[in-house]
Coordinates of C-alpha atoms in Angstrom, one line a residue:
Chain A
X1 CA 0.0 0.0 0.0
X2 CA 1.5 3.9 -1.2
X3 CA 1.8 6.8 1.1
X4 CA -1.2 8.0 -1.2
X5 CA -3.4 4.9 -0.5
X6 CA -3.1 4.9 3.0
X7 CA -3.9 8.7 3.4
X8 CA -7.2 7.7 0.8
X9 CA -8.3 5.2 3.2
X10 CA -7.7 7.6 6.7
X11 CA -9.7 10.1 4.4
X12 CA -12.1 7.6 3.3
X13 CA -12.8 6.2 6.1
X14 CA -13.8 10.1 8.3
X15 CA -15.6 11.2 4.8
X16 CA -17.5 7.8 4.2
X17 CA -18.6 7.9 7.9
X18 CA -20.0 12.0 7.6
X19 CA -21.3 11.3 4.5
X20 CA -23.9 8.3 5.8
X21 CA -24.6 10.6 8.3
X22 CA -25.5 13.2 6.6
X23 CA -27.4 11.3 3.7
X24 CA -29.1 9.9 6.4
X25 CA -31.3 13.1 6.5
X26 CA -30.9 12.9 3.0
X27 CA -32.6 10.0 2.5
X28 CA -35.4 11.1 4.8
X29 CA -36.1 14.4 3.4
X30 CA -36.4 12.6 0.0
X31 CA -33.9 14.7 -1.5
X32 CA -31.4 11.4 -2.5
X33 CA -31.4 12.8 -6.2
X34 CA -31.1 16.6 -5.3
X35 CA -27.9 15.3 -3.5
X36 CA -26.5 14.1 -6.9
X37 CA -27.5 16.6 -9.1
X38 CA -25.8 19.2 -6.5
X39 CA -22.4 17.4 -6.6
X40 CA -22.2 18.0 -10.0
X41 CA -22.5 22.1 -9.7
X42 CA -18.8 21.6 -7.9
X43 CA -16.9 20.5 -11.3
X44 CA -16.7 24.4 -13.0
X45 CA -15.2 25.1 -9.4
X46 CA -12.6 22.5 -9.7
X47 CA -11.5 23.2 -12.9
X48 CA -11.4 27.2 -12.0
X49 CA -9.1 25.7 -9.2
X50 CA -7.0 23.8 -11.7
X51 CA -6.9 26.7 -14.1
X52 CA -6.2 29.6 -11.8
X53 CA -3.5 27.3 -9.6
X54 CA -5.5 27.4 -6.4
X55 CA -6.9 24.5 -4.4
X56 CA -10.0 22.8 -6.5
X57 CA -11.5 22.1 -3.1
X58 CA -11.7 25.1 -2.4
X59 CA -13.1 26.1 -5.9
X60 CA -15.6 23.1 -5.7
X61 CA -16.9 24.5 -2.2
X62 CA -17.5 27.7 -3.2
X63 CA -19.5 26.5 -6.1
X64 CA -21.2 24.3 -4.0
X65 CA -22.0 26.8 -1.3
X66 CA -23.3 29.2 -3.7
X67 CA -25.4 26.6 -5.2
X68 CA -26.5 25.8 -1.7
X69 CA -27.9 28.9 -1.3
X70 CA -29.6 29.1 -3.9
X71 CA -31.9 26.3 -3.7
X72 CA -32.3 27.6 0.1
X73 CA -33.1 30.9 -1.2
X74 CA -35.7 30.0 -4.3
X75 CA -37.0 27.0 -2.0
X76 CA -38.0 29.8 0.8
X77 CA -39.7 32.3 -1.2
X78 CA -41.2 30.5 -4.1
X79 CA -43.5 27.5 -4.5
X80 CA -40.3 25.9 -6.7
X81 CA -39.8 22.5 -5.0
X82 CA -35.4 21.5 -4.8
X83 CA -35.8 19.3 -7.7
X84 CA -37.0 21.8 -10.1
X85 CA -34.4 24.2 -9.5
X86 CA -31.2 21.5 -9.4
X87 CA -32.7 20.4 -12.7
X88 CA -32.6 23.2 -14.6
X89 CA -29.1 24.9 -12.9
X90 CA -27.1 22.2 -12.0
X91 CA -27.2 20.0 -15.0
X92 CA -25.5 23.3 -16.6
X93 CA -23.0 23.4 -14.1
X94 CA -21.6 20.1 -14.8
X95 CA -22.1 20.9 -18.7
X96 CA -19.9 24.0 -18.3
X97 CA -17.8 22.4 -15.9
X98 CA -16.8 19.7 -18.6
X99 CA -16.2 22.7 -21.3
X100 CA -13.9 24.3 -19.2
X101 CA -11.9 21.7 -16.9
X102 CA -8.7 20.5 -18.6
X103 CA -8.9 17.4 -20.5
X104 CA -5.7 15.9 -18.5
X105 CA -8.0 16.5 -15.2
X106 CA -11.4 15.7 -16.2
X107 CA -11.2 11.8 -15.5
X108 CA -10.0 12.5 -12.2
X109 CA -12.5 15.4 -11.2
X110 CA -15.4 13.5 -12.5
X111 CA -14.0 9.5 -10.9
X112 CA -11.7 10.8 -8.0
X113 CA -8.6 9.9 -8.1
X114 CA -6.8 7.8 -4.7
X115 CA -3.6 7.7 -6.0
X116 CA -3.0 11.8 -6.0
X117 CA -4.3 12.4 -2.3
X118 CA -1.7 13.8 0.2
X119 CA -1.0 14.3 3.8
X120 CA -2.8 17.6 3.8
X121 CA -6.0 16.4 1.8
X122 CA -6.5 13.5 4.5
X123 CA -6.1 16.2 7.4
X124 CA -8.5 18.4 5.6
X125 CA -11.0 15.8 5.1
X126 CA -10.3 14.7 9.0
X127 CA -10.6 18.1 10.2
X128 CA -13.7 18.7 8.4
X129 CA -15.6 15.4 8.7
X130 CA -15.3 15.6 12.5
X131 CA -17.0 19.2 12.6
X132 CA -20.0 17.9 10.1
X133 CA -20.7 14.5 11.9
X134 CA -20.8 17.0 15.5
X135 CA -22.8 19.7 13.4
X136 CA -25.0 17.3 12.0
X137 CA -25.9 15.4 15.5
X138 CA -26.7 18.8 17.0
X139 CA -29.6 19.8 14.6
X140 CA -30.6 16.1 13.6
X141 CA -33.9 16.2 16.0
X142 CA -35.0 19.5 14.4
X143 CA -34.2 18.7 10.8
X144 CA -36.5 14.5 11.4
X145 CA -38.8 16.7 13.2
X146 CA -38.9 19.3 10.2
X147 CA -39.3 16.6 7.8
X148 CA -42.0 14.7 10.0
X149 CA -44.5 18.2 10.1
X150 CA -43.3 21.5 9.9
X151 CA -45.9 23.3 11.8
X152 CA -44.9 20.9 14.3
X153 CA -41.4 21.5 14.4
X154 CA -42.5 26.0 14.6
X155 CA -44.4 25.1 16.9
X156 CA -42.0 23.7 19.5
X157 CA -39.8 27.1 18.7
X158 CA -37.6 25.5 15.3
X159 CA -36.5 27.9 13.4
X160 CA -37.1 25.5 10.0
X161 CA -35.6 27.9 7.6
X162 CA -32.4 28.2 9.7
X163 CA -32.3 24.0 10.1
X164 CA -33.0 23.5 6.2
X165 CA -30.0 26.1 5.7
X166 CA -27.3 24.4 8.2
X167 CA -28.3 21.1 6.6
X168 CA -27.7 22.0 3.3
X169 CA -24.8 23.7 4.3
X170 CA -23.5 20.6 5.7
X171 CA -24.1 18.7 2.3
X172 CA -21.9 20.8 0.4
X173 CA -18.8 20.7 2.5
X174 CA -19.6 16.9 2.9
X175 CA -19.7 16.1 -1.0
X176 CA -16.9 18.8 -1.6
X177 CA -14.5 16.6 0.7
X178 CA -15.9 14.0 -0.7
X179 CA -15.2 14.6 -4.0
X180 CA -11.4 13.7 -4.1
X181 CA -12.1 10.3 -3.0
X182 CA -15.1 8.7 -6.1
X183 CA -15.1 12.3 -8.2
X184 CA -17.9 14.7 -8.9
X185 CA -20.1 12.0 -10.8
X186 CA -20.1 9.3 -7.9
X187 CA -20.0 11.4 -4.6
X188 CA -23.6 11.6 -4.5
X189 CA -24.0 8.2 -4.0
X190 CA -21.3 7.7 -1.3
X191 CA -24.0 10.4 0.8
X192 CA -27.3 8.6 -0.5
X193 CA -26.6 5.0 -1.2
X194 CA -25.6 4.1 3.2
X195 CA -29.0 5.8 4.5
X196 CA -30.7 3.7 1.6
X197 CA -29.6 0.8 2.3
X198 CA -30.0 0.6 6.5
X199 CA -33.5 2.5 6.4
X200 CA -35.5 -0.6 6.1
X201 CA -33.8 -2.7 8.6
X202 CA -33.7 0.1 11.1
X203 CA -35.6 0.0 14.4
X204 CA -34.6 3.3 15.6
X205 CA -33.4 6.8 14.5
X206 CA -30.6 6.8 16.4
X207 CA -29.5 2.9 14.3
X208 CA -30.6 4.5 11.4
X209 CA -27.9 7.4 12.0
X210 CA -25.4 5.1 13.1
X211 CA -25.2 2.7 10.9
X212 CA -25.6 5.0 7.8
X213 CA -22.3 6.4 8.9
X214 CA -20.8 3.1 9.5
X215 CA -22.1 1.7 6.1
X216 CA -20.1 4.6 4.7
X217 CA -17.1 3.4 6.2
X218 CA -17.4 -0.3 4.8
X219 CA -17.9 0.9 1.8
X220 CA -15.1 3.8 0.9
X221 CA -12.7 1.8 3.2
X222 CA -13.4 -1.2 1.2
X223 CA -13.9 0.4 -2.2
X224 CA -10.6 2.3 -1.3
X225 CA -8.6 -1.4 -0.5
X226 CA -10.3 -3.1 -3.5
X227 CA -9.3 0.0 -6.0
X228 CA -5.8 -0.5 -4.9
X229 CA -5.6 -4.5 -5.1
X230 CA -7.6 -4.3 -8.5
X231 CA -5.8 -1.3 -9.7
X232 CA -8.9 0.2 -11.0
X233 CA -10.5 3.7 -9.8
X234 CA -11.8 3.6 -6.5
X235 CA -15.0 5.9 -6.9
X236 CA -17.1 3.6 -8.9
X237 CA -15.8 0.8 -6.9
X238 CA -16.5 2.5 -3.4
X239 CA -20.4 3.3 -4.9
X240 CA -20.4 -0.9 -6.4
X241 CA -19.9 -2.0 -2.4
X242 CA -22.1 0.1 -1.4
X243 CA -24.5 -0.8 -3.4
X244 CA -24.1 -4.3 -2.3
X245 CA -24.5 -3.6 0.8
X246 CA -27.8 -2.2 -0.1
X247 CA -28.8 -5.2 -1.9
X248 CA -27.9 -7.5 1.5
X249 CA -30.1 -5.2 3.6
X250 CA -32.8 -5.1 0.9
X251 CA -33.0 -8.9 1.2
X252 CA -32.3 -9.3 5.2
X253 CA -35.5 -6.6 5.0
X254 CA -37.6 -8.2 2.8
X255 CA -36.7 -11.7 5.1
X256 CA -37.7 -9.7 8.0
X257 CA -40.6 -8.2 7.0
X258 CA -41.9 -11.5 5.6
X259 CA -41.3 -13.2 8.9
X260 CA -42.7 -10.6 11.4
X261 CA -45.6 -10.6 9.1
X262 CA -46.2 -14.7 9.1
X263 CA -45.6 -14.7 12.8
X264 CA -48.5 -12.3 13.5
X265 CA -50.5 -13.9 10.6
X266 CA -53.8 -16.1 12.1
Chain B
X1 CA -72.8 37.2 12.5
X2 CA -74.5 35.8 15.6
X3 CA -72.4 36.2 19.1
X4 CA -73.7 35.2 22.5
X5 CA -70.9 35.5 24.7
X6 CA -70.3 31.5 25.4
X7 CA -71.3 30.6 29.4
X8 CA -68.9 27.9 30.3
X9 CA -70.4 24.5 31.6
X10 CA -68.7 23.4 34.4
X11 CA -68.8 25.0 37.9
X12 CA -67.2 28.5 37.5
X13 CA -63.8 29.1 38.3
X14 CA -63.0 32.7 37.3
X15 CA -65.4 35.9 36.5
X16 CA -65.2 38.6 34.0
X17 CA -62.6 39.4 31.6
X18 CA -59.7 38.4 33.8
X19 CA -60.7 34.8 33.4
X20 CA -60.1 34.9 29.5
X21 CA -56.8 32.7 28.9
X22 CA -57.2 34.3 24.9
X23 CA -58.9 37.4 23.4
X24 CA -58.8 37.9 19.8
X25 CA -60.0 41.4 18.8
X26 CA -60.3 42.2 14.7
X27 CA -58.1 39.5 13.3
X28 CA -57.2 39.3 10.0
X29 CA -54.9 37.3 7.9
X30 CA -54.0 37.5 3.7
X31 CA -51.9 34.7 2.4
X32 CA -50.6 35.6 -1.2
X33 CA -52.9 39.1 -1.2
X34 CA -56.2 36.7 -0.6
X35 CA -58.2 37.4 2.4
X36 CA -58.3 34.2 4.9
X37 CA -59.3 35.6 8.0
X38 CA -61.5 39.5 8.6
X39 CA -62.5 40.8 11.6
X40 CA -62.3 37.7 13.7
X41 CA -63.0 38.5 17.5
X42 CA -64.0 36.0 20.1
X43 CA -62.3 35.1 23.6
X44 CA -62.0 31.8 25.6
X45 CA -62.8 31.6 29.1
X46 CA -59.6 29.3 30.9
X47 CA -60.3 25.8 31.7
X48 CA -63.1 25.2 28.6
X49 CA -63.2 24.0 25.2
X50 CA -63.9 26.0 22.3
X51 CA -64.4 24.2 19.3
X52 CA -63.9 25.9 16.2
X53 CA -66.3 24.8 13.1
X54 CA -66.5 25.7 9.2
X55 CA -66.4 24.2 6.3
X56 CA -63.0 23.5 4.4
X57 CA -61.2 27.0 3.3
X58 CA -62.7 28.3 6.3
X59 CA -59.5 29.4 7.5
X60 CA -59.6 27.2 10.9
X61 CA -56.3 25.6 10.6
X62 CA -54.9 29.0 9.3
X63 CA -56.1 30.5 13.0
X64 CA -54.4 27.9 14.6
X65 CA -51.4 29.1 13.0
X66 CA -52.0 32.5 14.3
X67 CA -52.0 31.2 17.5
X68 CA -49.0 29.8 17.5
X69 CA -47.8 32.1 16.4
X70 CA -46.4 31.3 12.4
X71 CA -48.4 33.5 10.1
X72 CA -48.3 37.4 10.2
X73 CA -51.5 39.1 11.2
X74 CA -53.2 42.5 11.4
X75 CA -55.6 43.2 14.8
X76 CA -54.8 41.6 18.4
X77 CA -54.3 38.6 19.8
X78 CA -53.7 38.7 23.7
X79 CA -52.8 35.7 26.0
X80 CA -53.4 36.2 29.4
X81 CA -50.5 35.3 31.2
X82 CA -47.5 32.8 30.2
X83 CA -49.3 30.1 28.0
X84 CA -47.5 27.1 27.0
X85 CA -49.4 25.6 24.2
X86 CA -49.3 22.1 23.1
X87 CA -50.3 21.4 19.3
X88 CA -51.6 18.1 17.6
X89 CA -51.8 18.8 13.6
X90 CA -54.0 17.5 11.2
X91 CA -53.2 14.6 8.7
X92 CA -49.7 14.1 10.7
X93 CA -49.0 10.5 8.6
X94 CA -45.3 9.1 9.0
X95 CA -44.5 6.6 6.3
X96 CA -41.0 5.3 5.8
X97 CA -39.2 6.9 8.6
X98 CA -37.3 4.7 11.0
X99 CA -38.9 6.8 14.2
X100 CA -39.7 4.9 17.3
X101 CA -42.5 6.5 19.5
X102 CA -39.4 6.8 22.0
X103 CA -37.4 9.0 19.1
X104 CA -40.3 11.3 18.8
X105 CA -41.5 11.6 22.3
X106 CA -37.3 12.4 22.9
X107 CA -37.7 15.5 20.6
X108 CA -39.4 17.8 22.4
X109 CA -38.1 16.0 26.8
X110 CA -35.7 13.9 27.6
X111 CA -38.4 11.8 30.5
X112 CA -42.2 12.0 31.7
X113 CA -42.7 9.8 28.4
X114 CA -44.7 6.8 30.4
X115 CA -47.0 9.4 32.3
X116 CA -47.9 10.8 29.3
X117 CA -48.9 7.9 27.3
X118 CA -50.7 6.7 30.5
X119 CA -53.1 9.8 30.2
X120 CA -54.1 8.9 27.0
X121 CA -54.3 5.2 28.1
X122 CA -50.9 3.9 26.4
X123 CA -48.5 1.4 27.9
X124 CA -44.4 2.0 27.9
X125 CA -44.7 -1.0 25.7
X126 CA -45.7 1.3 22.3
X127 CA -42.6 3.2 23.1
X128 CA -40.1 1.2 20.9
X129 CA -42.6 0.6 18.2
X130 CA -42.4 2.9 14.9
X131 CA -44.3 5.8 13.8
X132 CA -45.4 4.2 11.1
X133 CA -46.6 0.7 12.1
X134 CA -49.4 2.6 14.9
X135 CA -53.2 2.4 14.3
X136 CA -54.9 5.5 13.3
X137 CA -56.0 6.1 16.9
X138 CA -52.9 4.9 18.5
X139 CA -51.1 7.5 16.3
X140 CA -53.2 10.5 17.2
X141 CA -53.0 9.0 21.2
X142 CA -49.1 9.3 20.6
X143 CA -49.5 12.9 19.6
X144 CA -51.9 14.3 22.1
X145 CA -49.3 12.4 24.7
X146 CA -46.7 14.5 22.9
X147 CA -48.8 18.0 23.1
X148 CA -49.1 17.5 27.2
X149 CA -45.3 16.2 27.6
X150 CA -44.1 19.2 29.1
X151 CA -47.2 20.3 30.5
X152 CA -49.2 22.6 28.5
X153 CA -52.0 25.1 30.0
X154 CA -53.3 25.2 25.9
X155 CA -54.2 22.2 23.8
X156 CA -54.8 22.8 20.1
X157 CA -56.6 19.9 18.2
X158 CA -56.7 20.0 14.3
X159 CA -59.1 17.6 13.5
X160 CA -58.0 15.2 16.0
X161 CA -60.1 12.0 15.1
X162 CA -60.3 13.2 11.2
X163 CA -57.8 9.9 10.5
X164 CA -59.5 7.8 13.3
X165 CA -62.3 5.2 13.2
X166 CA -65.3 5.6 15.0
X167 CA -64.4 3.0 17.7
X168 CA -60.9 4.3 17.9
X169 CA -63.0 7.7 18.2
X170 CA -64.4 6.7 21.2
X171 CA -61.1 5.7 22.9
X172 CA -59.6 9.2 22.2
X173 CA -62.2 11.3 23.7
X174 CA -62.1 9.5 26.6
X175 CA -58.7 9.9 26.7
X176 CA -58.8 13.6 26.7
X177 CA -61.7 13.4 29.3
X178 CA -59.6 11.9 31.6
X179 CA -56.9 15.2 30.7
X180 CA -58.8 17.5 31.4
X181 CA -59.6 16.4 34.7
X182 CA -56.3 15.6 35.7
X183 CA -55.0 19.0 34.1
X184 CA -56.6 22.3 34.2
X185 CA -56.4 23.5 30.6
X186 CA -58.0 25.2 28.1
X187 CA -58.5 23.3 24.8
X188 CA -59.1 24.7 21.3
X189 CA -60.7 22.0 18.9
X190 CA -61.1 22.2 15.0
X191 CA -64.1 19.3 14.6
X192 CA -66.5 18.6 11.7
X193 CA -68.4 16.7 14.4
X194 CA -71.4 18.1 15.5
X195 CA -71.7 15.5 18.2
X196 CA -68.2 16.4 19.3
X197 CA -69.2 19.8 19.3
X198 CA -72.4 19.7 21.6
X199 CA -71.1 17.1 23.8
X200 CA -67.8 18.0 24.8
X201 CA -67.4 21.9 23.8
X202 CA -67.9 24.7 26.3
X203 CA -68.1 27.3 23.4
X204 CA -68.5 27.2 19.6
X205 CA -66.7 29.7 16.7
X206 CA -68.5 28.7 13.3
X207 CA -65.7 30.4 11.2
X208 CA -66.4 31.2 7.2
X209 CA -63.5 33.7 6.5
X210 CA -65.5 36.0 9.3
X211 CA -67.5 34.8 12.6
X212 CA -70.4 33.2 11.7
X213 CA -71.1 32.3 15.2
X214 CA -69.8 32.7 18.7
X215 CA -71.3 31.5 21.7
X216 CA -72.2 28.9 23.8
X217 CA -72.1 25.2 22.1
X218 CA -75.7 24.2 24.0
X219 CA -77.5 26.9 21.1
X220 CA -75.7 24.4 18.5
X221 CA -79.4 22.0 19.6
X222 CA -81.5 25.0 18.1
X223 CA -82.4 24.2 14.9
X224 CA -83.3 27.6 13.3
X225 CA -79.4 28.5 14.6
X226 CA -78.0 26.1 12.8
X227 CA -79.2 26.5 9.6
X228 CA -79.0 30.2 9.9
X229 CA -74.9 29.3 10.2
X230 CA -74.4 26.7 8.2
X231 CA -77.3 26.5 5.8
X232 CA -78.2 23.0 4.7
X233 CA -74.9 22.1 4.0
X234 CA -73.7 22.7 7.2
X235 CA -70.1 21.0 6.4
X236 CA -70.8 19.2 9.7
X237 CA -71.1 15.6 9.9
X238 CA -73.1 13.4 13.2
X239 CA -70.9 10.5 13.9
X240 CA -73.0 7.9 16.6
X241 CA -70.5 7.7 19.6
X242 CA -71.2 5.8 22.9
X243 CA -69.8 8.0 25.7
X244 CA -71.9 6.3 28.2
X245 CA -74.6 7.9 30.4
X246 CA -72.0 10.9 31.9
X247 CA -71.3 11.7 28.6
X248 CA -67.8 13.7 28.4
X249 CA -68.2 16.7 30.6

């Protein structure tokens, strides 16, 4: 295993974890799609980072961040629901991304690339995961309860607009950190597909939560290990365990269900 | 507009003015430039239930969200005193959300969940079941239990047994009986239930953008009255419930 590997894997492994958390609310607020269609809006800011020699995370957050707004903004004084607005902007964010981003880069901004990630990308994802997964636990009641009835949630003195905006806030640093392990393209999957796959077998919120973060772990740890024995890209790989995993818990579900249902049965 | 200043049921607790919990003096409320609410006054004596009728697009729900304070408003609304208020919403339906009763309860106190599912006659043992495997009646049991968790002096009921079976009906009111004796509070209730109305209200508002009617829920058994509100279709319905001889008050 290469210097590079190893600091892909101590990166995956904080990233995978705040992603599942994160897409955990994600999943709930039916927003798995927005999540991918957003990641996309970060590739012109990548390539501006490439082109202008400055650091394309930094150039995919601010992209992201703007974007962010945005849909907060038009989502909170218009009738628009997310999905209309990410369709018509952000599917022309990753058109002019392509246009612009160097062809020598494009593979890797749009499939991540393991073998380029450094000491300092690994601390920055460290040092940013820890903040979102703390960030994320402190508002998750509100955001469920949010989701669950908003006149409910006003009524207990949440301040939905500001929750809605410190989520989506966290989703764009998440999927720009995320970016330099499975690329633009894939990292909407390493926030959505974890929370997909443990909803169903899920008792709790709390398990739910948990276990979305620790399905992101098996999966960019393992993708991460299997990309390096295999020698092939580790985004697509990272998204294909994942996805697995949500095939397992599909079935241990639907074995679940099917039992709970013939025990009760006359 | 017909108002008869409502004469609560029970025994009397408080006189004049300074036993109002709520008075609600010209009210009015435009979503989008069109008017919902106009000149809405009425006040509710502490202690009693006013139930608030209409048909739908009466803006009864949107008066609830004037009380609690979510929609911006032109005239006054004055609560006397420090009023927590607990809500139960209408059409509150959880489907595919891994939420255990425990979960939800834990959003709004961290303890007193078993004494309040025991006053609306739940068991600890519903408390690590999910949201969205309840009954209809367990469901709207599991919010009323959340509206009095941290002791409210105001209950607001949309439409509380609008999802609920008649026998499951029943069960409900009863539990909320057996609230309001063990807590002094005053409830507001949104019903399409004329039985609910005349049985268990103290006071009536028949809302239709402006006060049809305010006053005391007994006048609801004049027949003249009601049609003079609500005109043949009355938008209220008469659901058969069995809430033995004491009825609920």
């Amino acid at each position: 295993m290469t210097e590079s590997v190893a600091y892909s894997l101590v990166a995956g492994i904080f990233v995978g974890f705040a992603a599942g958390y994160v897409g955990s609310l994600m999943v709930l607020k039916r927003m798995a799609l927005v999540g991918d269609a957003l990641s996309h809006v970060a590739l012109p800011g990548l390539a501006l980072g490439i082109l202008l020699n400055f650091n394309p995370f930094l150039g995919a957050f601010a992209f992201l961040f703007a974007a962010a707004i945005l849909t907060w903004y038009i989502e909170k004084t218009t009738r628009l629901f997310p999905e209309s607005i990410v369709g018509v902007l952000f599917v022309t964010a990753l058109a002019v991304g392509i246009l612009i981003t160097p062809e020598v880069d494009l593979l890797e901004a749009l499939f991540g690339d393991i073998t380029t990630v450094t000491l300092v990308d690994a601390l920055l994802a460290v040092g940013i995961s820890v903040p979102i997964v703390v960030v994320s636990r402190l508002v998750y009641r509100r955001v469920v309860l949010s989701i669950l009835s908003e006149e409910l949630a006003r009524s207990t003195g949440v301040n939905v607009a500001l929750v809605n905006f410190v989520y989506l806030f966290l989703v764009t640093v998440v999927v720009a950190v995320g970016i330099k392990i499975v690329g633009t393209v894939l990292v909407g999957a390493l926030v959505v597909v974890p929370a997909a796959a443990v909803k169903n077998v899920s008792r709790s919120l709390s398990s739910y939560a948990l276990f979305s973060g620790l399905t992101g772990i098996a999966s960019a740890g393992s993708g991460i290990l299997l990309a390096d024995y295999l020698h092939l890209p580790a985004g697509p790989l990272v998204v294909t365990v994942g996805t697995a995993i949500f095939a397992v818990a599909l079935v241990a579900g639907w074995i679940a269900s099917r039992s709970s249902s013939s025990a009760s049965g006359p | 507009m017909v108002v008869a200043p409502p004469q609560s049921r029970g025994p009397s607790r408080d006189t004049g003015a300074e036993a109002d919990v709520l008075r609600v003096a010209n009210l009015g409320v435009r979503l989008d430039h069109v008017p919902i609410l106009e000149d809405v006054s009425f006040h509710v004596r502490r202690g009693t239930t006013l139930a608030i009728v209409g048909p739908n697009g009466a803006g009864k729900t949107t008066l609830f969200r004037v009380l609690l304070g979510l929609v911006p408003h032109t005239g006054t609304v004055e609560w006397s005193g420090p009023v927590r208020i607990g809500y139960v919403p209408q059409n509150f339906v959880v489907t595919d959300v891994p939420i255990t009763v425990r979960d939800f309860l834990g959003f709004k106190s961290g303890a007193g969940f078993e004494e309040s599912l025991a006053a609306v006659g739940l068991g600890g043992a519903v408390l690590p079941k999910r949201l969205d495997v309840l009954s209809g009646g367990e469901m709207q049991r599991v919010l009323i239990a959340w509206a009095v968790l941290d002791r409210p002096n105001v209950l607001l009921f949309d439409e509380p047994t609008a999802m609920v079976d008649i026998g499951s009906q029943d069960m409900l009111y009863e539990s909320l009986n057996r609230l309001e004796k063990n807590i002094n509070i005053t409830v507001f209730l949104i019903t399409h239930d004329i039985h609910i109305v005349s049985q268990y209200s103290d006071a009536v508002l028949a809302l239709n953008r402006t006060v049809r009617f305010f006053g005391a829920s007994s006048r609801l058994s004049e027949p003249d009255l009601l049609m003079e509100i609500f005109g043949s279709g009355s938008g209220l319905a008469e659901h058969k419930h069995d809430f033995g001889a004491r009825g609920l008050r």
